[in-house]
Short mmCIF file of C-alpha atoms in Angstrom, two decimals:
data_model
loop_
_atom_site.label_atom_id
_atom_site.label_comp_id
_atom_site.label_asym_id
_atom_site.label_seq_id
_atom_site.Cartn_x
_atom_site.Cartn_y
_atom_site.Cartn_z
CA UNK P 1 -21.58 11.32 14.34
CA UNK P 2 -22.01 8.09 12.25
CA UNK P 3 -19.40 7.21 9.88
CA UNK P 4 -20.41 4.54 7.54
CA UNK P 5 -17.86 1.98 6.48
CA UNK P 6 -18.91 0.54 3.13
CA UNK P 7 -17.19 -2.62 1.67
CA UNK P 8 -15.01 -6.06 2.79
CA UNK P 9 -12.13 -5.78 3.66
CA UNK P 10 -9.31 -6.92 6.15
CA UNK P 11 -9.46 -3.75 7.64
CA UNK P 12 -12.52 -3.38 8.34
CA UNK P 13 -12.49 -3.89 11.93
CA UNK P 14 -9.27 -1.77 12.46
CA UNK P 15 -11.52 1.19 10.34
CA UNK P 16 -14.30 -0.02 12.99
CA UNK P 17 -11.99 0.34 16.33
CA UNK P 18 -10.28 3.23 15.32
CA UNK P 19 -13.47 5.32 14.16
CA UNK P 20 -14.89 4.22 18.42
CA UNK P 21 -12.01 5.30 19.90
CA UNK P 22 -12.10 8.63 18.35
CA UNK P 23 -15.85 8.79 19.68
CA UNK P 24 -17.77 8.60 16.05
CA UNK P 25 -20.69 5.79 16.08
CA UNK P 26 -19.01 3.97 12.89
CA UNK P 27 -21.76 1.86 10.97
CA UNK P 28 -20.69 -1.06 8.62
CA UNK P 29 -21.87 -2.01 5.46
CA UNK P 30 -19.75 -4.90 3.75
CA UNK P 31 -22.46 -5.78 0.99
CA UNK P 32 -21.80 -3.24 -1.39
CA UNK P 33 -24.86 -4.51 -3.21
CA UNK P 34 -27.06 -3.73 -0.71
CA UNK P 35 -26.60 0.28 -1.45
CA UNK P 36 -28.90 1.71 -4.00
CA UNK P 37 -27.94 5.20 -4.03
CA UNK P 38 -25.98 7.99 -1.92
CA UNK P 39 -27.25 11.51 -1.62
CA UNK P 40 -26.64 14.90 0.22
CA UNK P 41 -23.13 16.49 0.54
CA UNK P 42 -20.61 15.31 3.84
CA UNK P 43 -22.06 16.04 7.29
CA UNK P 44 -25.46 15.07 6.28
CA UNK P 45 -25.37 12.07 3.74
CA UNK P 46 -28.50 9.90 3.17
CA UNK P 47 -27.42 5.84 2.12
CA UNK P 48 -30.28 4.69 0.70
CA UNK P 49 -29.74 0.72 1.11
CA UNK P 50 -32.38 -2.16 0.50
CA UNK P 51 -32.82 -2.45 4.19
CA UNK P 52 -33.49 1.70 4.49
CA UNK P 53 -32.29 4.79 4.75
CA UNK P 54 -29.30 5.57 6.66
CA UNK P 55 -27.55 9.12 7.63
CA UNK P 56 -24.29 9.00 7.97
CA UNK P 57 -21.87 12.15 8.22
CA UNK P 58 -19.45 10.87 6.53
CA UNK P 59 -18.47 7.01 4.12
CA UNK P 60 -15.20 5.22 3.82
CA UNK P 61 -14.88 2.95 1.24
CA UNK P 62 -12.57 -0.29 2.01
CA UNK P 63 -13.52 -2.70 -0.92
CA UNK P 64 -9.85 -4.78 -0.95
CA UNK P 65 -8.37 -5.14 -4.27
CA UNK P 66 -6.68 -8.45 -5.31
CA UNK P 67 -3.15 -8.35 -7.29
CA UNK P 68 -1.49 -10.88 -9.48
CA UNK P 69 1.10 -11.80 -11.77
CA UNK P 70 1.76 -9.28 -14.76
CA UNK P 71 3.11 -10.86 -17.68
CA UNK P 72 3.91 -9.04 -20.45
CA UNK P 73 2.75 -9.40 -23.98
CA UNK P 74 4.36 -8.86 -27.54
CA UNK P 75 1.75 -9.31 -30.03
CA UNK P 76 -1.58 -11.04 -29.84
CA UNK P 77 -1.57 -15.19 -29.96
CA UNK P 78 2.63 -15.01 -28.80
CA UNK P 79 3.71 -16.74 -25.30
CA UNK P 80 3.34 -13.91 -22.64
CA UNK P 81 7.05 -13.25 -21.29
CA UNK P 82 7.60 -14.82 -18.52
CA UNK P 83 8.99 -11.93 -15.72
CA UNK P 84 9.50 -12.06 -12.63
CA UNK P 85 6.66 -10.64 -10.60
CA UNK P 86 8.27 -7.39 -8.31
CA UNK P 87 6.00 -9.21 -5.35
CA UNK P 88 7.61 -11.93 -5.25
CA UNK P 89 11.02 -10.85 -6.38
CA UNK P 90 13.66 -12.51 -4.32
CA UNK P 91 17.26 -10.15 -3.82
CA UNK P 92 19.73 -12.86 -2.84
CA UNK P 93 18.79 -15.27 -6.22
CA UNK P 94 18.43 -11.99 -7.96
CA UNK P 95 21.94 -10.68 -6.55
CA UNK P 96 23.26 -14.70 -8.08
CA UNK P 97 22.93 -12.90 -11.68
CA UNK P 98 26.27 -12.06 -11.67
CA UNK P 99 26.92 -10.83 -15.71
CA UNK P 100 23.93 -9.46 -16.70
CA UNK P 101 22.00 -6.06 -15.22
CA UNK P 102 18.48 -6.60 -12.85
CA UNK P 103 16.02 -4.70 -14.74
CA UNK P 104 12.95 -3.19 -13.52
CA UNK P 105 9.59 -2.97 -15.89
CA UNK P 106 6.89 -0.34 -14.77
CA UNK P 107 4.05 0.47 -16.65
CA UNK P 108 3.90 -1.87 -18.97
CA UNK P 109 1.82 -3.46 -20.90
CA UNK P 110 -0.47 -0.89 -18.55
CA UNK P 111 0.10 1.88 -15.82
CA UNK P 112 1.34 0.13 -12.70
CA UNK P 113 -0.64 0.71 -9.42
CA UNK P 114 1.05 4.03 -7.81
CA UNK P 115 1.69 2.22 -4.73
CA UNK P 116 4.45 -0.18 -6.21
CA UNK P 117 6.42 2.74 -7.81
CA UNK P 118 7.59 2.74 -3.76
CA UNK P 119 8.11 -0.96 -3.80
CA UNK P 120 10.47 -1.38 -6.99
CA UNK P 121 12.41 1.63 -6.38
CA UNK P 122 12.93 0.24 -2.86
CA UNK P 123 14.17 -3.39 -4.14
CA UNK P 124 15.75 -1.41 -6.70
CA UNK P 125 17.99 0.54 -4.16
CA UNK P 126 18.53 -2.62 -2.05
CA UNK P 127 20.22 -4.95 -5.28
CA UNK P 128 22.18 -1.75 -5.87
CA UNK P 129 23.69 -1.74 -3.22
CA UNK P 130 24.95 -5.38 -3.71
CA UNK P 131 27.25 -3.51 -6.56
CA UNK P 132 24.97 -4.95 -8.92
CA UNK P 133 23.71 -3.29 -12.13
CA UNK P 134 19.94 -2.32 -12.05
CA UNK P 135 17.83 -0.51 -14.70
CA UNK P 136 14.50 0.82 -14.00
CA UNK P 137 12.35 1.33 -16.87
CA UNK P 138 9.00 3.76 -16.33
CA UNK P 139 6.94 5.46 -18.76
CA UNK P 140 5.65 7.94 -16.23
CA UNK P 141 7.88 9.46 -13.15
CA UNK P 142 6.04 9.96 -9.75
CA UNK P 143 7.07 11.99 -7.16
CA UNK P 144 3.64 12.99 -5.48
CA UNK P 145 3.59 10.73 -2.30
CA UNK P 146 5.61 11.79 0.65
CA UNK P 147 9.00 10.63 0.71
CA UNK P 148 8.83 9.56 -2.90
CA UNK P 149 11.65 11.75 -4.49
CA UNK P 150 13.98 11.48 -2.00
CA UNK P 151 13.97 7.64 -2.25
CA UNK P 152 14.13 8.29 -6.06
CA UNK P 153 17.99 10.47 -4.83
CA UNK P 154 18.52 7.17 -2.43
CA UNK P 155 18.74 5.34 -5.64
CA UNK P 156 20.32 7.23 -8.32
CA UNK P 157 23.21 7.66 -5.55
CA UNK P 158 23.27 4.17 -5.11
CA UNK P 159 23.36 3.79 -9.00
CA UNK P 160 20.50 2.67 -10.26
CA UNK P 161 20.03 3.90 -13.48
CA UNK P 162 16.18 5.34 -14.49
CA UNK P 163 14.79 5.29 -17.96
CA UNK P 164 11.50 7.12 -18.85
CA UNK P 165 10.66 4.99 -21.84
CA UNK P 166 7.19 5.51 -24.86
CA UNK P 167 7.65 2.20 -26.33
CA UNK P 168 9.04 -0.84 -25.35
CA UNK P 169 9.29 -4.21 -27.29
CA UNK P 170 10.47 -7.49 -25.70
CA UNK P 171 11.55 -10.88 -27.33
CA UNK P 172 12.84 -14.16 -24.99
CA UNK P 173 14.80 -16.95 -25.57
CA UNK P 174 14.17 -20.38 -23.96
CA UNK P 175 16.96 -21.81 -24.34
CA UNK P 176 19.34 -18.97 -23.25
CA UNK P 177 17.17 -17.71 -20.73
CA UNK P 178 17.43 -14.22 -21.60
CA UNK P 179 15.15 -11.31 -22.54
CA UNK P 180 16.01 -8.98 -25.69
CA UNK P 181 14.34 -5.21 -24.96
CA UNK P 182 14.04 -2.85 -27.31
CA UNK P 183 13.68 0.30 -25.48
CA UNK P 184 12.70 3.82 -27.20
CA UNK P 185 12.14 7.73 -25.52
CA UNK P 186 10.80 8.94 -28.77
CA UNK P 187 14.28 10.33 -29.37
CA UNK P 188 16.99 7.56 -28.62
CA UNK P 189 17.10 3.43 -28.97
CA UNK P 190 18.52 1.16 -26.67
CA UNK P 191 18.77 -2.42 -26.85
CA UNK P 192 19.45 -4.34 -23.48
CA UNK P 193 19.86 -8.03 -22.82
CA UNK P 194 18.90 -9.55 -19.09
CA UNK P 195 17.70 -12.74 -17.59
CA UNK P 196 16.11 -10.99 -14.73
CA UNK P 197 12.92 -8.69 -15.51
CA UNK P 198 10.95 -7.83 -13.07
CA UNK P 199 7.44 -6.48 -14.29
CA UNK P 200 5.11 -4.79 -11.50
CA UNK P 201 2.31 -6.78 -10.38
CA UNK P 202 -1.27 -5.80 -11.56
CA UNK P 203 -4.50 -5.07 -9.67
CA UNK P 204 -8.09 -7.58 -10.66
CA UNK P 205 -10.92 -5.12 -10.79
CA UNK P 206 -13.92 -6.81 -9.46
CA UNK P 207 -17.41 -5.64 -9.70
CA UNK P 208 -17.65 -4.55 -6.07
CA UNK P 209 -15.30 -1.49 -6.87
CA UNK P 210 -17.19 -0.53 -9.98
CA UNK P 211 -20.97 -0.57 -8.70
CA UNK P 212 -19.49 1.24 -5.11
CA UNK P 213 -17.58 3.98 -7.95
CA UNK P 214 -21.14 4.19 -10.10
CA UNK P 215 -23.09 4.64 -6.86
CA UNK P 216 -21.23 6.97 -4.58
CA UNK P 217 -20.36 9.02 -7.71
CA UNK P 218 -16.49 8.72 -7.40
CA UNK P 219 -14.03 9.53 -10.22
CA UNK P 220 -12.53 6.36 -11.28
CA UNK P 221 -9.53 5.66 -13.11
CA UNK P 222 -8.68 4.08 -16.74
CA UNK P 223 -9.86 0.60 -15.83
CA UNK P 224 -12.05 0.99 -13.28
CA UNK P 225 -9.51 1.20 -9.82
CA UNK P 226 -10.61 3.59 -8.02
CA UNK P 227 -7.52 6.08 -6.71
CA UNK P 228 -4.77 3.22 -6.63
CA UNK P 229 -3.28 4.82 -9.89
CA UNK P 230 -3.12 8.38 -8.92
CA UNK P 231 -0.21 9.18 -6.99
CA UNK P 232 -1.62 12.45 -5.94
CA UNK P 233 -4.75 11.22 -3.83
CA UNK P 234 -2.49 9.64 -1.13
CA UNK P 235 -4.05 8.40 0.80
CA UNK P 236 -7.34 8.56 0.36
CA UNK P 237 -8.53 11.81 -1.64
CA UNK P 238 -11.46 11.34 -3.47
CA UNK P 239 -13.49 13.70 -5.72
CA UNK P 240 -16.16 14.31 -3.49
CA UNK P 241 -15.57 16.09 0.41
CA UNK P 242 -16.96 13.74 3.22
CA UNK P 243 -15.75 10.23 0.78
CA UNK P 244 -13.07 8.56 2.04
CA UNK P 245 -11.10 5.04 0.20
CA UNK P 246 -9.61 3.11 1.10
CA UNK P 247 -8.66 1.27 -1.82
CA UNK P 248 -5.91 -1.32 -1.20
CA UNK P 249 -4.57 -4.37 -2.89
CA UNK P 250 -2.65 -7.52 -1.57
CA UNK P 251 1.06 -6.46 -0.37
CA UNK P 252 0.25 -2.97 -0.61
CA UNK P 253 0.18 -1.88 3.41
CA UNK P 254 1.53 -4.32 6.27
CA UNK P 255 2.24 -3.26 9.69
CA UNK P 256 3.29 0.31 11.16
CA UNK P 257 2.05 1.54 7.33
CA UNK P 258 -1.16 0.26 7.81
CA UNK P 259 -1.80 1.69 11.36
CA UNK P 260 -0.57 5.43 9.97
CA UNK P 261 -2.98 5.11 6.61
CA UNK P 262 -5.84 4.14 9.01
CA UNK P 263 -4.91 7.15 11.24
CA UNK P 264 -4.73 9.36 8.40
CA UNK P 265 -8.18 8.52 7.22
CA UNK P 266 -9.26 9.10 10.45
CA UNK P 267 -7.80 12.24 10.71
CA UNK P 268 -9.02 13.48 7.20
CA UNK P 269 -12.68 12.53 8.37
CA UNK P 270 -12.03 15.46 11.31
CA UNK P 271 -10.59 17.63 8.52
CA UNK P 272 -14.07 17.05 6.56
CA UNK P 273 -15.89 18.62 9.51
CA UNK P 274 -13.10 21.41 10.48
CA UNK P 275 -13.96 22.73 6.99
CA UNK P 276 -17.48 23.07 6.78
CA UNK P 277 -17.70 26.76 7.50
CA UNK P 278 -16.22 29.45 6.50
CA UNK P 279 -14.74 27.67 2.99
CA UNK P 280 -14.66 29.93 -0.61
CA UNK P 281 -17.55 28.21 -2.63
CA UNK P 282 -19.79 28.47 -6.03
CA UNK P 283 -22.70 30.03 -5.82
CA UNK P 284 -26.10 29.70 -8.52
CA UNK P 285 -27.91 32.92 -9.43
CA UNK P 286 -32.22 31.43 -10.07
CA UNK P 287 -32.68 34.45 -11.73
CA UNK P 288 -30.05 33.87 -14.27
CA UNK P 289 -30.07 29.83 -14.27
CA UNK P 290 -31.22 28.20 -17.21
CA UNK P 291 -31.42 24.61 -16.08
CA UNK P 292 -28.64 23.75 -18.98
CA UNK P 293 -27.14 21.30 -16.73
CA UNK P 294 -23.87 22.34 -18.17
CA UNK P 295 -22.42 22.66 -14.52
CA UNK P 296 -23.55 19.75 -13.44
CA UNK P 297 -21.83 17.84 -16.12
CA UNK P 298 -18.19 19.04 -15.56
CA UNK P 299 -18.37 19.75 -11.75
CA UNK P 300 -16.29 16.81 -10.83
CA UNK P 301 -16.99 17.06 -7.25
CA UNK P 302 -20.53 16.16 -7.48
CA UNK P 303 -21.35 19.75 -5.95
CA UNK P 304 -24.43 20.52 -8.27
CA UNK P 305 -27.49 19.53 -8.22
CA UNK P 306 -30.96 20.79 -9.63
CA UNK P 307 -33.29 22.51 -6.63
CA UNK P 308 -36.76 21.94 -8.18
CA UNK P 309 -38.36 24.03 -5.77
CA UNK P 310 -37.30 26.73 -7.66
CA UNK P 311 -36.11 25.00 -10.87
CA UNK P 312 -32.91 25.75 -11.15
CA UNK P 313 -29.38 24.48 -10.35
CA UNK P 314 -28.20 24.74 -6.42
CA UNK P 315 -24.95 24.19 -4.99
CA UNK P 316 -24.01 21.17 -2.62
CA UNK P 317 -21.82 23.67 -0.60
CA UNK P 318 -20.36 21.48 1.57
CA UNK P 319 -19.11 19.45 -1.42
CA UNK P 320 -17.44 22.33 -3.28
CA UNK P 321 -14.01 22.99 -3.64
CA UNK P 322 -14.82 26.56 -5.76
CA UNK P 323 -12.38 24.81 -8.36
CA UNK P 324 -14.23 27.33 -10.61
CA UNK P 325 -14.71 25.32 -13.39
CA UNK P 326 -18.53 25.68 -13.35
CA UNK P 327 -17.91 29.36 -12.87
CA UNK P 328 -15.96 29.28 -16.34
CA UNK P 329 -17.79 27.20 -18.16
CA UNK P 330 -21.76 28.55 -17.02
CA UNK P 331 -23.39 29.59 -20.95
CA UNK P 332 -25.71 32.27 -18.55
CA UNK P 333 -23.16 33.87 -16.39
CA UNK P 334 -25.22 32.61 -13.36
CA UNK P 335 -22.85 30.86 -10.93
CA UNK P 336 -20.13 33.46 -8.90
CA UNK P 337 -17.63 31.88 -5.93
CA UNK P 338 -18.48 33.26 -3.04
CA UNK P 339 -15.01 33.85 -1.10
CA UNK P 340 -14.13 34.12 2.28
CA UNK P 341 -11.49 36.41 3.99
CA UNK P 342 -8.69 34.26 2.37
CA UNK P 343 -5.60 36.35 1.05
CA UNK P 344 -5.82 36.50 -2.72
CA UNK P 345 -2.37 34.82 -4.37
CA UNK P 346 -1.08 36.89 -6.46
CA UNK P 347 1.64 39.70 -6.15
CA UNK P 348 1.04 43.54 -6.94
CA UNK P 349 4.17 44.35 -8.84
CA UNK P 350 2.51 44.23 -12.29
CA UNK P 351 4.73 45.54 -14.48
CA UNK P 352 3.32 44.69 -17.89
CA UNK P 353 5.09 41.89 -19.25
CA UNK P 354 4.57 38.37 -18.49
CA UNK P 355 1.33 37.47 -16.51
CA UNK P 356 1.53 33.86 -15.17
CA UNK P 357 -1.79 32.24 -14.14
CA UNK P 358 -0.44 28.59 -11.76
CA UNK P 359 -2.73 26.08 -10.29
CA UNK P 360 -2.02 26.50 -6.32
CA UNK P 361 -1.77 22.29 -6.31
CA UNK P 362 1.32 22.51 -9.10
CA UNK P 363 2.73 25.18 -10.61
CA UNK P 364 2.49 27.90 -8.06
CA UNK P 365 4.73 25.69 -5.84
CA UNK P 366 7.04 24.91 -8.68
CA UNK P 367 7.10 28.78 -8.96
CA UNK P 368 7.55 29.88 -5.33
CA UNK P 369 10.42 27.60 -4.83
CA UNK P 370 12.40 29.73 -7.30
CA UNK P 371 10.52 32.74 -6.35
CA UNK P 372 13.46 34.43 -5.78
CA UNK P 373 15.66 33.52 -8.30
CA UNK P 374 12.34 35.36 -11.03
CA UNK P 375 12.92 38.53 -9.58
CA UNK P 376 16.37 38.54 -9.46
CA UNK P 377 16.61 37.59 -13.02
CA UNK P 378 13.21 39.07 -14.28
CA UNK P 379 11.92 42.22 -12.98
CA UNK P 380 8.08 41.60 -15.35
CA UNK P 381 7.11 39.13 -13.97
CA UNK P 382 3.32 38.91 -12.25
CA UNK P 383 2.34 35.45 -10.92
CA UNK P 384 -1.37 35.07 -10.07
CA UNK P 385 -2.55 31.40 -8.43
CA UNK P 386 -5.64 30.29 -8.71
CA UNK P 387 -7.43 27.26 -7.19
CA UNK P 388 -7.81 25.03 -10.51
CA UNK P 389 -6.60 25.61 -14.16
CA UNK P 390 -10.73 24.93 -14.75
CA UNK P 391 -11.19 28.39 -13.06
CA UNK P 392 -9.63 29.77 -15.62
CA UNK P 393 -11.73 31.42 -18.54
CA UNK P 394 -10.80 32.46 -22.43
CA UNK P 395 -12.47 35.92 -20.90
CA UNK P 396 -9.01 36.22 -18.04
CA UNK P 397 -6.57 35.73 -20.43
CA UNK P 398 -8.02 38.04 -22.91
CA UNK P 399 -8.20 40.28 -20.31
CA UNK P 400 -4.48 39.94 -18.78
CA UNK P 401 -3.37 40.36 -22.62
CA UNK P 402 -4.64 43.74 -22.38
CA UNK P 403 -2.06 44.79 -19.85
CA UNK P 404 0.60 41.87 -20.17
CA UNK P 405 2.91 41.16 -23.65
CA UNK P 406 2.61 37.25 -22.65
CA UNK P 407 0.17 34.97 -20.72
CA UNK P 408 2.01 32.09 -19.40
CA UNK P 409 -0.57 29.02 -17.90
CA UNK P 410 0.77 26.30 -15.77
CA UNK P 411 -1.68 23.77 -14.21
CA UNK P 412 -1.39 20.02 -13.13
CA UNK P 413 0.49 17.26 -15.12
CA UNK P 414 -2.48 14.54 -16.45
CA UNK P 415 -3.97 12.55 -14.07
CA UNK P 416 -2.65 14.42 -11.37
CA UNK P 417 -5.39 17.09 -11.08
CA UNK P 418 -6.81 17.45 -7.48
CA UNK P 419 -10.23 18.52 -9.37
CA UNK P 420 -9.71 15.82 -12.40
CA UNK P 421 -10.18 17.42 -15.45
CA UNK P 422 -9.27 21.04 -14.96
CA UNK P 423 -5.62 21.24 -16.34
CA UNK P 424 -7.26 19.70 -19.59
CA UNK P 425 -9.84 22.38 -19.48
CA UNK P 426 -7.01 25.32 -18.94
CA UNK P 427 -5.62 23.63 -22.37
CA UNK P 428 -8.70 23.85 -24.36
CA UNK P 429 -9.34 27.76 -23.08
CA UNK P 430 -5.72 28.23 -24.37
CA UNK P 431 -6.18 26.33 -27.53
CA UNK P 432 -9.62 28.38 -27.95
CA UNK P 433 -7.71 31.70 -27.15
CA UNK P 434 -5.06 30.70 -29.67
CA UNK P 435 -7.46 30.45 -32.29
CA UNK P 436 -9.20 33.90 -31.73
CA UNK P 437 -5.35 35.57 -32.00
CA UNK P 438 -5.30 33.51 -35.52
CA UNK P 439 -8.23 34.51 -36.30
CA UNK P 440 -7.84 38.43 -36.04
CA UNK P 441 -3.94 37.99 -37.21
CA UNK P 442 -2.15 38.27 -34.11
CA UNK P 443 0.44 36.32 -32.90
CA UNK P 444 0.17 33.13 -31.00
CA UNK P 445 3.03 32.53 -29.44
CA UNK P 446 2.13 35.29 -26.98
CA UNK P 447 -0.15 32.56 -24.67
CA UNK P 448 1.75 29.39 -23.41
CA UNK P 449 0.59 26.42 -21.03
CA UNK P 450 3.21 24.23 -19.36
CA UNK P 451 1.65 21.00 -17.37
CA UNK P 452 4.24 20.63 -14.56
CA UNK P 453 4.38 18.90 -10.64
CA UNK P 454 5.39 20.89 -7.78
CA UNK P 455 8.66 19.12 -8.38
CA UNK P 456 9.15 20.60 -11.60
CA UNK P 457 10.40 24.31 -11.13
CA UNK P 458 13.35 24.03 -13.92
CA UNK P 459 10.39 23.34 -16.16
CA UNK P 460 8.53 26.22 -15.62
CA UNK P 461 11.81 28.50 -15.02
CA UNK P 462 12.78 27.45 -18.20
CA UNK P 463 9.55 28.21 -19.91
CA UNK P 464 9.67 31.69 -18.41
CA UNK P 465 13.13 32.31 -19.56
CA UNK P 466 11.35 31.64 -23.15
CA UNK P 467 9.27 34.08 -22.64
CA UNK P 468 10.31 37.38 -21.14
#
């Protein structure tokens, strides 16, 4: 089978040797310029390059990212602050700061790159354990990759001291040598003083990323990186089945890291073809399809596409996920998933009081870890999981209303849903629900939605406990 390895990068050849010795033909394209357009679904993909037409099984992107230096800014036309770049930070001149706490910066004046969250809590835990004070400011907590929360535990036992901050403010003086923050979580103000900040380094976007995103019809991130910022895609998870990334930045993997994240793309290449039969999938009625394009708008897997032998919209299968969102939001009632002889989730004790609909990515793991704790402490209680929160329709919670008192939703935190968009979508069918209860007089606060990790089950326990 050829594998096609678009883009320059330093591991290139490693993708190259590693794809040979696993017995694929691998087929290298570093010009990412030279690609016009991609079509087909994974096993039978047709790169349509300036040279010809190539058909590949499956593409892994390995454009390499550059980082630098992220200085923080105040207001516009003011000195940027001059940190010290996590990169380069050095523990033993760090550890000389004997008076004043080490403080770490993330996400600021933009989201840092997922991959460094690993590398500041790391130096974090190491100048801890030099018994010195160290603060870690974040505006957003990650716990998706492997190994993540426990070095998160590693650290608070060690002392560091986390702070989930919404707005931060920062004033330096020159002559003291010492920063000023202003630190707010919407609810309390600190002030702290340092002369060691330590800001995460940021990724340069260059142009190679963007056309190879426009062109192989990839979900990309605010600012244009494809999947560095999304914790959940580790390590290489891309909207579309059979497209692989390999989207890496300076620092990010050295040595035995770098040999396992080449392995694992490897092995999630064999995965793509393991999976081609016998999958759950979405499936177009002609008869009913009115061409609307509506599904091919929101599928964010790229799985539709318009057949114009018979003029209307097909179904990539090979590329679906059967998220359901095209199933929910179809105008003609035209597209159905087509299952396969996959246990349905969902238990049979209905007992009529709380229905909970859970994406199976989030909140249905959430949920199953205190599984039993809910029906020792609830006996109404009827959890249902479902692939996406986009599967789900204002028509199924109307429906479970009919036999439930409450409708409880929990789908994917932002920017950490496996199909993009579809917790936002299980919002707006709530929101839209809500509004039909107002509407006729009834009362809203029968129909919550909680967005939640699978690290998160006191959340969701504790909206339940709300609730029933």
């Amino acid at each position: 089978m050829n594998i096609a390895i678009v883009g320059k990068s330093g591991v290139n050849k490693l993708l190259y040797d590693q794809f040979l010795a696993e017995g694929y033909t691998p087929i290298l394209i570093e010009n990412v310029n030279e690609v016009v357009a991609l079509h087909g679904e994974v096993g039978a993909f047709s790169i349509c390059t300036l040279q010809g037409t190539l058909e590949v099984s499956c593409i892994v992107f390995a454009e390499q990212a550059k980082t630098s230096k992220s200085y923080g800014e105040n207001q516009e036309g003011q000195t940027p602050l001059p940190t010290i770049s996590l990169l380069e930070a050095n523990y033993n001149r760090l550890c000389e700061k004997k008076n004043m706490p080490i403080v770490f910066l993330m996400d600021y004046p933009t989201e840092s790159p997922a991959f460094m969250t690993r590398i500041a809590i790391a130096k974090a835990l190491k100048i801890a354990g030099k018994r010195r004070t160290v603060i870690y400011l974040t505006r957003f907590v990650r716990t998706a990759e492997k190994g993540l929360e426990n070095l998160y535990s590693q650290a608070r036992i060690a002392g560091v001291v986390f702070v989930k901050y919404n707005k931060f403010s920062a004033e330096y003086n020159w002559e003291a040598d010492m920063f000023t923050l202003q630190i707010s979580d919407g609810y309390e103000d600190l002030t702290l003083n340092t002369s060691a900040l330590i800001s995460s380094d940021k990724i340069m976007i260059n142009e190679s990323i963007d056309k190879a995103a426009s062109v192989l019809k990839l979900k990309s991130v605010q600012g244009g990186v494809i999947d560095n910022n999304r914790s959940f895609l580790f390590p290489d998870y891309t909207n579309r089945k059979g497209i692989h990334v390999f989207s890496y930045a300076d620092n990010e993997f050295q040595g035995e890291e770098l040999a396992l994240r080449i392995k694992s793309i490897v092995s999630n290449v064999k995965n793509d073809f393991n999976h081609l039969t016998n999958h759950p999938y979405a499936q177009v009625d002609p008869t009913k399809c009115t061409v609307c394009y509506t599904c091919y708008r929101v599928c964010p897997h790229a799985a539709m596409v318009l057949d114009n032998e018979i003029s209307a919209m097909k179904n990539l299968q090979n590329n679906c996920y059967a998220c359901g969102i095209c199933v929910s939001v179809c105008p003609a009632g035209a597209i159905s998933i087509i299952k396969n002889d996959k246990v349905e989730k969902s238990s049979s004790n209905k007992t009529g009081k709380l229905k909970i609909f859970c994406c199976e990515n989030s909140g249905e793991i959430a949920i199953r870890k205190l599984y039993n704790q809910l029906l020792n402490d609830f006996e109404s209680i009827d959890i249902t999981a479902i692939v996406c929160g986009g599967d789900l329709s204002a028509a199924m919670i109307l429906s479970a209303l009919q036999d439930y008192t409450k409708v409880l939703v929990a789908v994917c935190i932002d920017e950490a849903c496996q199909h993009f968009e579809g917790n936002q979508r299980a919002v707006k069918q709530v929101e839209r629900v809500k509004g039909m209860l107002d509407a006729a007089g009834m009362d809203t606060a029968n129909i919550e939605v909680v967005k939640l990790s699978n690290a998160m089950p006191q959340v969701v326990f504790d909206y339940i406990s709300s609730m029933v």
